[in-house]
mmCIF file of C-alpha atoms in Angstrom:
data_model
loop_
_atom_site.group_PDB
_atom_site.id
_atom_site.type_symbol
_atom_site.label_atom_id
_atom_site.label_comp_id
_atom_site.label_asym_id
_atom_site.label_seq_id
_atom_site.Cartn_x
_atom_site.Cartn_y
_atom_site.Cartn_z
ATOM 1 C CA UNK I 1447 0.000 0.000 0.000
ATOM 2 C CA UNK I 1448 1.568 3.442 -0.733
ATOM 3 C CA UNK I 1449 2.894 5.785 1.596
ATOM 4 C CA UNK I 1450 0.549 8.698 1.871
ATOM 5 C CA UNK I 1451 3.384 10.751 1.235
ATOM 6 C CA UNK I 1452 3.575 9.049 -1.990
ATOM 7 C CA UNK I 1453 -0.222 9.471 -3.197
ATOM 8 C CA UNK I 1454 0.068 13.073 -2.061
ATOM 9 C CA UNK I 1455 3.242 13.943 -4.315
ATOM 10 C CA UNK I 1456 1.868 12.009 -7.635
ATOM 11 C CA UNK I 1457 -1.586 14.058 -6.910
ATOM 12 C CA UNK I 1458 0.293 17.396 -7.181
ATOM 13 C CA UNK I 1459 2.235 16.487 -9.784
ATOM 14 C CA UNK I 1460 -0.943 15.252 -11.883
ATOM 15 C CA UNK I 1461 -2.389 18.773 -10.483
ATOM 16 C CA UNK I 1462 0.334 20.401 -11.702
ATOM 17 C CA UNK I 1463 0.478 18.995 -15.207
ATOM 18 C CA UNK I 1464 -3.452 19.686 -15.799
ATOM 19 C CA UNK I 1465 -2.650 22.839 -14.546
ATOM 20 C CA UNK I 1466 -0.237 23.830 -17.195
ATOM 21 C CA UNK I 1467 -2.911 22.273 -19.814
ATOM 22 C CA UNK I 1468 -4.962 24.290 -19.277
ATOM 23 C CA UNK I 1469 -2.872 27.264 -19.250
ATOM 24 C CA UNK I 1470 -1.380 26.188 -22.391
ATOM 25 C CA UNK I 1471 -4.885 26.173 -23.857
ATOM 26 C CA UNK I 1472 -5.638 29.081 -22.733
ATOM 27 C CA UNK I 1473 -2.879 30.863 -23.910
ATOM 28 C CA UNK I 1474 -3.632 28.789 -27.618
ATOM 29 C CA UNK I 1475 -7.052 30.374 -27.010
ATOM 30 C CA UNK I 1476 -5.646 33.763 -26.583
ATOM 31 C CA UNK I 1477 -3.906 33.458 -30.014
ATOM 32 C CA UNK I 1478 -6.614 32.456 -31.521
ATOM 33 C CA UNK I 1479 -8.744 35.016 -30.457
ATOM 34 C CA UNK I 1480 -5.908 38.027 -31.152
ATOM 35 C CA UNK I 1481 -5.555 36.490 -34.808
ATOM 36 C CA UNK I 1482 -9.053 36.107 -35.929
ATOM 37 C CA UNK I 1483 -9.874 39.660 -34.571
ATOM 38 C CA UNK I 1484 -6.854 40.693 -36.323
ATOM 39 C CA UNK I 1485 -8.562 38.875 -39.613
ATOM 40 C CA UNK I 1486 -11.404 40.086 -39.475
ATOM 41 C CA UNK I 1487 -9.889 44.041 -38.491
ATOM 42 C CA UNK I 1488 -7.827 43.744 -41.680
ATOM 43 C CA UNK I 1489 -11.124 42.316 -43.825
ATOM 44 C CA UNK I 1490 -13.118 45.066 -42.447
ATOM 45 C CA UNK I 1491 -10.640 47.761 -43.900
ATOM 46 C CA UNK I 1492 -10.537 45.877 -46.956
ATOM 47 C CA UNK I 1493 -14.207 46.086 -46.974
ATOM 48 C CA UNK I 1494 -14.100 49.232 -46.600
ATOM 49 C CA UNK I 1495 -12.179 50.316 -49.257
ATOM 50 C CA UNK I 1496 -13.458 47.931 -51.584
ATOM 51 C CA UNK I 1497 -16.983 49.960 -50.850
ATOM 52 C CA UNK I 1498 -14.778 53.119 -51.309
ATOM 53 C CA UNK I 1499 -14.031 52.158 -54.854
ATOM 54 C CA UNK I 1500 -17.240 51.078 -55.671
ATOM 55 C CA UNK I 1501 -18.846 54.308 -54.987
ATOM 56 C CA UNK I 1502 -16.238 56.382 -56.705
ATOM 57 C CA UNK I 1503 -16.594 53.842 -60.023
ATOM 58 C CA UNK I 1504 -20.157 54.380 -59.333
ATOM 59 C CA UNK I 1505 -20.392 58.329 -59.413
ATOM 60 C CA UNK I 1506 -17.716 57.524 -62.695
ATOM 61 C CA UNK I 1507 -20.264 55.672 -64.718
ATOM 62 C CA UNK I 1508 -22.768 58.245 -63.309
ATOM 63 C CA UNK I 1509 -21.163 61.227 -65.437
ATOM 64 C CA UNK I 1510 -20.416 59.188 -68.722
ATOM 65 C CA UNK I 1511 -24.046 58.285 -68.715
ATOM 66 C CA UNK I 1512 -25.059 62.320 -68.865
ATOM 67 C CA UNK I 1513 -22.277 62.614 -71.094
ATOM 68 C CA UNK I 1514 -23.539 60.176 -73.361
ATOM 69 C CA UNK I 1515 -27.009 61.806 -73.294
ATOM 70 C CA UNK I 1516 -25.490 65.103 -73.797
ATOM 71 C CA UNK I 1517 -24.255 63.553 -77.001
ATOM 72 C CA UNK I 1518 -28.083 61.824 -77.835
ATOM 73 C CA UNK I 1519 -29.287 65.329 -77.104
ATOM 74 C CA UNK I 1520 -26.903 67.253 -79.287
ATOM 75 C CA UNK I 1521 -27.545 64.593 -82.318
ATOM 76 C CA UNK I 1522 -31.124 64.967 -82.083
ATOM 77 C CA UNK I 1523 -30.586 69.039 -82.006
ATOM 78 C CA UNK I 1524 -28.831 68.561 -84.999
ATOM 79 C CA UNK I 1525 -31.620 66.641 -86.725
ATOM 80 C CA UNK I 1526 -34.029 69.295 -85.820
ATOM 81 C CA UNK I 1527 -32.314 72.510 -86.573
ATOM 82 C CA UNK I 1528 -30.457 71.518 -90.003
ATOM 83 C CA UNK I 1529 -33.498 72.956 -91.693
ATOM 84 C CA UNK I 1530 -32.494 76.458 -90.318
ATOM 85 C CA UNK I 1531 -29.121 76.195 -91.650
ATOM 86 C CA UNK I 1532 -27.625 75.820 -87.752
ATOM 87 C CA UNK I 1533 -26.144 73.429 -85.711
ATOM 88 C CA UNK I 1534 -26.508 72.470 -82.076
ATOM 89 C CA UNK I 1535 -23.349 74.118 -81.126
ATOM 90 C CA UNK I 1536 -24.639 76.954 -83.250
ATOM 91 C CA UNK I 1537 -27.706 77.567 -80.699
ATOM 92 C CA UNK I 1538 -26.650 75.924 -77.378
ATOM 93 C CA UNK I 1539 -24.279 78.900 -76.763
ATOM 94 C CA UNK I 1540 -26.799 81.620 -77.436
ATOM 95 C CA UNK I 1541 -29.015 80.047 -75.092
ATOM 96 C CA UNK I 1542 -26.837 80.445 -72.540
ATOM 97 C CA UNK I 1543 -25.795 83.613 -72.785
ATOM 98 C CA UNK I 1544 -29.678 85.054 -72.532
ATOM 99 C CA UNK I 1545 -29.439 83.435 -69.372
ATOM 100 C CA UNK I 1546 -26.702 84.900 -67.795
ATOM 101 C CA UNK I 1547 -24.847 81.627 -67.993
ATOM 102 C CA UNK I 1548 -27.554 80.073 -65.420
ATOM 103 C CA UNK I 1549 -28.597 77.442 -68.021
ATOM 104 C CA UNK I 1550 -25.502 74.397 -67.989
ATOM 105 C CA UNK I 1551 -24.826 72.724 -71.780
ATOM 106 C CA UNK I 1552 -27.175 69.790 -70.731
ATOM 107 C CA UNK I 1553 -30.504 72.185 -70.160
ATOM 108 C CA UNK I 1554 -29.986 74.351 -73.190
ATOM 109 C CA UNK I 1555 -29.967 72.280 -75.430
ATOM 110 C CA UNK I 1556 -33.166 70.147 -73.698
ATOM 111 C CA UNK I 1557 -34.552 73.593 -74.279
ATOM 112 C CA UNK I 1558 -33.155 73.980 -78.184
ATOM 113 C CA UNK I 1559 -35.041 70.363 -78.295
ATOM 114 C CA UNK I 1560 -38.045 70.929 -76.862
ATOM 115 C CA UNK I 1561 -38.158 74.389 -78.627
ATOM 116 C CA UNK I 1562 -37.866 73.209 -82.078
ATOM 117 C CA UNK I 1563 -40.254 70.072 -81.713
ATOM 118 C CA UNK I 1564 -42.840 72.534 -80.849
ATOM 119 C CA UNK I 1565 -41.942 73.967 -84.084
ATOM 120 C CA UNK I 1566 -40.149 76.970 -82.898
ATOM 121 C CA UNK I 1567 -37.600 78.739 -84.913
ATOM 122 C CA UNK I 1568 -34.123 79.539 -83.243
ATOM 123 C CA UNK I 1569 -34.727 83.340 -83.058
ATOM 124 C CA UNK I 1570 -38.203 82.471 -81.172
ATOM 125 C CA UNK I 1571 -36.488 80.286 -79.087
ATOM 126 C CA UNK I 1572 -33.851 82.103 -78.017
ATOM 127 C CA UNK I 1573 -36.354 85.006 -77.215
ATOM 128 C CA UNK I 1574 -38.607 82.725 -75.222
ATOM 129 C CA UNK I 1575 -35.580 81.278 -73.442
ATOM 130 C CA UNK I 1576 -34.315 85.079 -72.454
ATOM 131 C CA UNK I 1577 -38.054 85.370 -71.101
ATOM 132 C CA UNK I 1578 -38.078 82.089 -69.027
ATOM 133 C CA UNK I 1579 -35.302 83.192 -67.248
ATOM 134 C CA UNK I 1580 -37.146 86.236 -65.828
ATOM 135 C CA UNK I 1581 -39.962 84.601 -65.533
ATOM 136 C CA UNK I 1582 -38.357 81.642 -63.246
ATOM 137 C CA UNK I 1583 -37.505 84.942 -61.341
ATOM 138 C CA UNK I 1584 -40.251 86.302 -60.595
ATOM 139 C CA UNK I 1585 -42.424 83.085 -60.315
ATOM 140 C CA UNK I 1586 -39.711 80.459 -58.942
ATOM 141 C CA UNK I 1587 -38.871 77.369 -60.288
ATOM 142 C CA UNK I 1588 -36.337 76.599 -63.134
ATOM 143 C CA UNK I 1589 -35.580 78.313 -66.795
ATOM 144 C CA UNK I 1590 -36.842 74.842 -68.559
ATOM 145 C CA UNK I 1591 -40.018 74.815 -66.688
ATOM 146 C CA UNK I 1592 -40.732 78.827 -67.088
ATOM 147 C CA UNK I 1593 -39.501 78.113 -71.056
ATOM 148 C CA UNK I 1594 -42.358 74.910 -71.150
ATOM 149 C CA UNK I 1595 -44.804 77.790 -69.751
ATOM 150 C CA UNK I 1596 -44.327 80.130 -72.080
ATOM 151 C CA UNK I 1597 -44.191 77.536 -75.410
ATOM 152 C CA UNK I 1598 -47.227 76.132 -73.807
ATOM 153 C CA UNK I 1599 -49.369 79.053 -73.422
ATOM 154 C CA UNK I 1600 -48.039 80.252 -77.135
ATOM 155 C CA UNK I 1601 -48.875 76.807 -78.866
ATOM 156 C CA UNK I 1602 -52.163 77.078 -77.622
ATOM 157 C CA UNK I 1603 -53.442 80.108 -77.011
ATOM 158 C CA UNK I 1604 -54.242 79.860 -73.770
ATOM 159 C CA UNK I 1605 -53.083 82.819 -71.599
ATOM 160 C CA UNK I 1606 -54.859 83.105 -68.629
ATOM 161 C CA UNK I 1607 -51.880 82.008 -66.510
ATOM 162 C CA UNK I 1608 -49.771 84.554 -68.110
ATOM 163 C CA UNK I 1609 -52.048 87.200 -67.861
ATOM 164 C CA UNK I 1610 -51.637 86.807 -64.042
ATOM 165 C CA UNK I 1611 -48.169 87.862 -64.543
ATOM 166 C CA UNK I 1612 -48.222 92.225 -64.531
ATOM 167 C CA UNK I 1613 -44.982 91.606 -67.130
ATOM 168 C CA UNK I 1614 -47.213 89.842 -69.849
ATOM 169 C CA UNK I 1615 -51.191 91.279 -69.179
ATOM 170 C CA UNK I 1616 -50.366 94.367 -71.793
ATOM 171 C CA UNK I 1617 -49.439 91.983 -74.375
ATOM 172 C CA UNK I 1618 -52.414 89.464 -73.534
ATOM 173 C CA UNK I 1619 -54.369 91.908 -74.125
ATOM 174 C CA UNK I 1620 -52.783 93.120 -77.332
ATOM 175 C CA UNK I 1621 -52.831 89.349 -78.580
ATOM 176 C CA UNK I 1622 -57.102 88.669 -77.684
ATOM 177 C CA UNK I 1623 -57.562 92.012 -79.589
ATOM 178 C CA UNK I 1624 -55.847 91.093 -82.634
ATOM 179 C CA UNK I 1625 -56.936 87.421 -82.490
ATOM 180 C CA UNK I 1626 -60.486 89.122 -82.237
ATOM 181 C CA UNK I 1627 -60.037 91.655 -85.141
ATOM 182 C CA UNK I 1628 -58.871 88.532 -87.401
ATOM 183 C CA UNK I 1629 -62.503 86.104 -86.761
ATOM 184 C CA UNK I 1630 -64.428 89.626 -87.328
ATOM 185 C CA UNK I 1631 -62.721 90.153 -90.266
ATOM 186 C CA UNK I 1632 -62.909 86.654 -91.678
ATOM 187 C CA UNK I 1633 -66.413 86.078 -89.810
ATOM 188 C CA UNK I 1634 -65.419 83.926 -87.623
ATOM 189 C CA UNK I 1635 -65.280 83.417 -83.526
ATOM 190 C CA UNK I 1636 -62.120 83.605 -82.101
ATOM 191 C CA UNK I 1637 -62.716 79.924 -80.665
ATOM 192 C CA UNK I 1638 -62.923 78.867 -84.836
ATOM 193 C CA UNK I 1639 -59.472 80.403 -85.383
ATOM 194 C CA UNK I 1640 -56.982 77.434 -85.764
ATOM 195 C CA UNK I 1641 -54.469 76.774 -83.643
ATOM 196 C CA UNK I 1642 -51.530 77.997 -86.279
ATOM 197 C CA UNK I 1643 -53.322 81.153 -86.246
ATOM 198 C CA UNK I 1644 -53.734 81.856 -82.733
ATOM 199 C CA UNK I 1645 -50.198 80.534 -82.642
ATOM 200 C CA UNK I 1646 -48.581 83.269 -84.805
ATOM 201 C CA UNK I 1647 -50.423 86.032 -83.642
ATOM 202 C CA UNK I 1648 -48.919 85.239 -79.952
ATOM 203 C CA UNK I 1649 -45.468 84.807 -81.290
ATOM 204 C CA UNK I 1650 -45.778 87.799 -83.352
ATOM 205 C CA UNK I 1651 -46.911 89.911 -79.859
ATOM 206 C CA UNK I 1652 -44.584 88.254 -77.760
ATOM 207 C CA UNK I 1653 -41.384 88.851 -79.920
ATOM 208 C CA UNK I 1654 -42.599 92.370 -80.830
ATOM 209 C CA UNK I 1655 -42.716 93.085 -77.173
ATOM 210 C CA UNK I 1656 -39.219 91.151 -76.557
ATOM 211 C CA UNK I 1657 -37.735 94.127 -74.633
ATOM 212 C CA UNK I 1658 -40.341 95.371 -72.963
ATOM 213 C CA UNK I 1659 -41.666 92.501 -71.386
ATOM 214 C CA UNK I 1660 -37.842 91.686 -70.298
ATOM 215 C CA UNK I 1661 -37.586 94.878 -68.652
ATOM 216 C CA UNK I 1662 -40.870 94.270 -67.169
ATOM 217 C CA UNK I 1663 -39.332 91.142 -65.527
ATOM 218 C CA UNK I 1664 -36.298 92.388 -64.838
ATOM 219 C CA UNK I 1665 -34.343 90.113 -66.523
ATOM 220 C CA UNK I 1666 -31.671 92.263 -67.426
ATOM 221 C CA UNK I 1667 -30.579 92.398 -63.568
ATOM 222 C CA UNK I 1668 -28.034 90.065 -62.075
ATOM 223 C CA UNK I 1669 -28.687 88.633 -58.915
ATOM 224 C CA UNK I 1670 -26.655 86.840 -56.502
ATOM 225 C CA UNK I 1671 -28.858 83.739 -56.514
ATOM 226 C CA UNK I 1672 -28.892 84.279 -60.601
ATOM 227 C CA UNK I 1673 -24.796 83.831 -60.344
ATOM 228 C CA UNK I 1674 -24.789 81.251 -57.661
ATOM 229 C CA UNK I 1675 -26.904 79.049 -60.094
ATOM 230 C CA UNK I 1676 -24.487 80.254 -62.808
ATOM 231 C CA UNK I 1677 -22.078 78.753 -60.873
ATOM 232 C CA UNK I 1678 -23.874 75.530 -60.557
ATOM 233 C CA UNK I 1679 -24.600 75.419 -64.120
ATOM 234 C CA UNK I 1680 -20.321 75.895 -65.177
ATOM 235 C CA UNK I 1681 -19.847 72.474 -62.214
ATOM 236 C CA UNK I 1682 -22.913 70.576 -63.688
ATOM 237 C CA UNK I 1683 -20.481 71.096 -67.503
ATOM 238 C CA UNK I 1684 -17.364 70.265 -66.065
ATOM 239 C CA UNK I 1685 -19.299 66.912 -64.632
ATOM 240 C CA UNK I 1686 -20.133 66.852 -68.220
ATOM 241 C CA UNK I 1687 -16.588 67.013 -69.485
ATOM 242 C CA UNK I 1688 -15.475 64.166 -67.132
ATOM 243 C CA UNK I 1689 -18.079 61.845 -68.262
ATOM 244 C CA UNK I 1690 -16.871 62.303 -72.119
ATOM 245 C CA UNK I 1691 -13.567 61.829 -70.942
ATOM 246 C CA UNK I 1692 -14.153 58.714 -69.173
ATOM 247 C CA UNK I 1693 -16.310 57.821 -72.506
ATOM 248 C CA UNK I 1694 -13.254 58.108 -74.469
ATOM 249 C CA UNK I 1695 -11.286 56.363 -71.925
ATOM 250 C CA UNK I 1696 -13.540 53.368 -72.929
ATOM 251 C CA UNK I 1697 -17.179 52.428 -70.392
ATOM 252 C CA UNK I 1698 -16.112 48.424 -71.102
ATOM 253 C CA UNK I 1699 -13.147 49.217 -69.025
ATOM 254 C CA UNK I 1700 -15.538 50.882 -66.373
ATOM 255 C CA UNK I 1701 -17.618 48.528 -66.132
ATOM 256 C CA UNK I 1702 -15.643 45.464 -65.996
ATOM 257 C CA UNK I 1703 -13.544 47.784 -62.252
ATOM 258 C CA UNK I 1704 -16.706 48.300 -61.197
ATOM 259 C CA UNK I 1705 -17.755 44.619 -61.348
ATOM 260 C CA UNK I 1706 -15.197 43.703 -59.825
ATOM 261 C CA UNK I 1707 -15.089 46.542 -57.115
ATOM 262 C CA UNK I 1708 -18.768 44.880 -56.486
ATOM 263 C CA UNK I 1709 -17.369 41.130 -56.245
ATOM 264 C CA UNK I 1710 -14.471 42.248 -53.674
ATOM 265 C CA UNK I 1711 -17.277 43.732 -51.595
ATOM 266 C CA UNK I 1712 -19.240 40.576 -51.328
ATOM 267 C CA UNK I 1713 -15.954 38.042 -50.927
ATOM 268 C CA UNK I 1714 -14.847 40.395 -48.236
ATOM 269 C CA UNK I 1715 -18.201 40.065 -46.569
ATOM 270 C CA UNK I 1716 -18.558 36.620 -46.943
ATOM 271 C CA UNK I 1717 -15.411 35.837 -45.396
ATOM 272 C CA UNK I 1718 -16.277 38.486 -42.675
ATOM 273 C CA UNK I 1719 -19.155 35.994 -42.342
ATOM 274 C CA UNK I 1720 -16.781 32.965 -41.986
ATOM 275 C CA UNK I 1721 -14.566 34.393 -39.268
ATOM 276 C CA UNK I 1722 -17.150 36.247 -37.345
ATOM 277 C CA UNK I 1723 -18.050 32.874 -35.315
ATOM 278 C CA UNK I 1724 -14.701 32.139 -34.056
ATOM 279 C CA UNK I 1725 -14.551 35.839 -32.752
ATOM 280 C CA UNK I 1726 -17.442 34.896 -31.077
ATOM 281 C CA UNK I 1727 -16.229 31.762 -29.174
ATOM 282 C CA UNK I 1728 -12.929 33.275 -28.237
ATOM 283 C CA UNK I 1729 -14.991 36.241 -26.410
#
């Protein structure tokens, strides 16, 4: 039978050796835990950055696509104005400088468009576009929507909007009178005139009364809100520029960094996913 002596030294010595086990697992623990949290810290930068490119190849495809309806705009201009002897790049300018510069390349020539679908000559719309921008003055709102006012009203004959507006009631009234003094004369109701006729007598008041109803307005007056959107208009072209740029440059290219800036961002999660559990444990 052992000595007790015996029993009690084998006991600490078994003691002792589950002892340093455990601390040895512990410590193995430890390491694991400091090494998947400095994973998953070096996936979540990754991550990060990965998301960082994505937005910036993002807001890159974001300008070449208005660039590339710049250039769908400007082709249809084309189309529309070659009648008149002019080009886009002919009227776009023009447009702008009525304006004050307030209108960027991308909204005058929506305008040119609009304008000469409606059947507007380039002279009429670069009056109407001078008027719109006194208009979105007075009345708020933006040149294009003040210009779709105005072409409106004109193309139909229909001014009771516009005779709201002190700047345009003279020449409302000037336009009902002669559209009046034409169905007398050709015995006729105004309401039976067509709408071509009722068209060019408006047009015909309108540009007559160019100046006066621009004075009226105040168009001619620079305000600092008018060159705070001019400013706005010169950063919405140089957008404009970057997107042709990156056009030339090539959009396959683009597209192919920003697919992969998009599969980076879901490996890294994924893995972020994988690791994540044994961060977990070790806490």
């Amino acid at each position: 039978m052992p000595e007790v002596d015996d029993v009690t030294v084998r006991l600490r010595g078994e003691a002792g050796s589950a002892l340093d086990a455990s601390n040895q697992a512990a410590k193995s623990l430890m390491s694991v835990r400091t090494a998947a949290q400095e994973t998953a810290a070096s996936f979540q930068v990754l991550a990060v950055k990965a998301t960082a490119l994505w937005f910036s190849f993002n807001r890159a495809f974001a300008f070449a696509k208005e660039a590339a309806q710049f250039a769908e705009t400007i082709g249809r201009v084309d189309s529309q104005i070659a009648k008149y002897g002019q080009t886009a790049n002919s009227l776009i300018p023009v447009l702008q400088e009525v304006t004050n510069q307030q209108l960027s390349l991308a909204e005058a020539a929506q305008i040119a468009s609009r304008g000469l679908a409606a059947g507007f000559d380039p002279a009429a719309i670069t009056k109407l576009t001078g008027l719109a921008e006194g208009l979105a003055d007075q009345m708020g709102g933006s040149i294009e929507a003040a210009f779709g006012r105005l072409t409106h009203s004109i193309s139909t004959g229909m001014f009771r909007s516009l005779k709201q507006i002190q700047a345009f009631a003279p020449v409302v009234d000037e336009i009902e009178q002669r559209m009046k003094t034409l169905a007398d004369t050709t015995l006729r109701t105004t309401g039976e005139l067509s709408q071509m006729e009722r068209r060019e007598i408006a047009l015909s008041a309108v540009t007559k009364h160019y100046t006066l109803i621009q004075d009226a307005l105040g168009g001619s007056t620079l305000t600092l809100n008018d060159q705070f959107q001019a400013f706005e208009s010169r950063v919405k072209d140089l957008t404009l520029v970057l997107g042709e740029g990156l056009i030339a440059s090539g959009v396959g290219a683009l597209s192919m960094f920003e697919f992969m800036a998009a599969a980076a961002t879901r490996l890294f999660a994924a893995m972020l996913n994988l690791i994540s559990p044994i961060v977990l444990i070790s806490d």
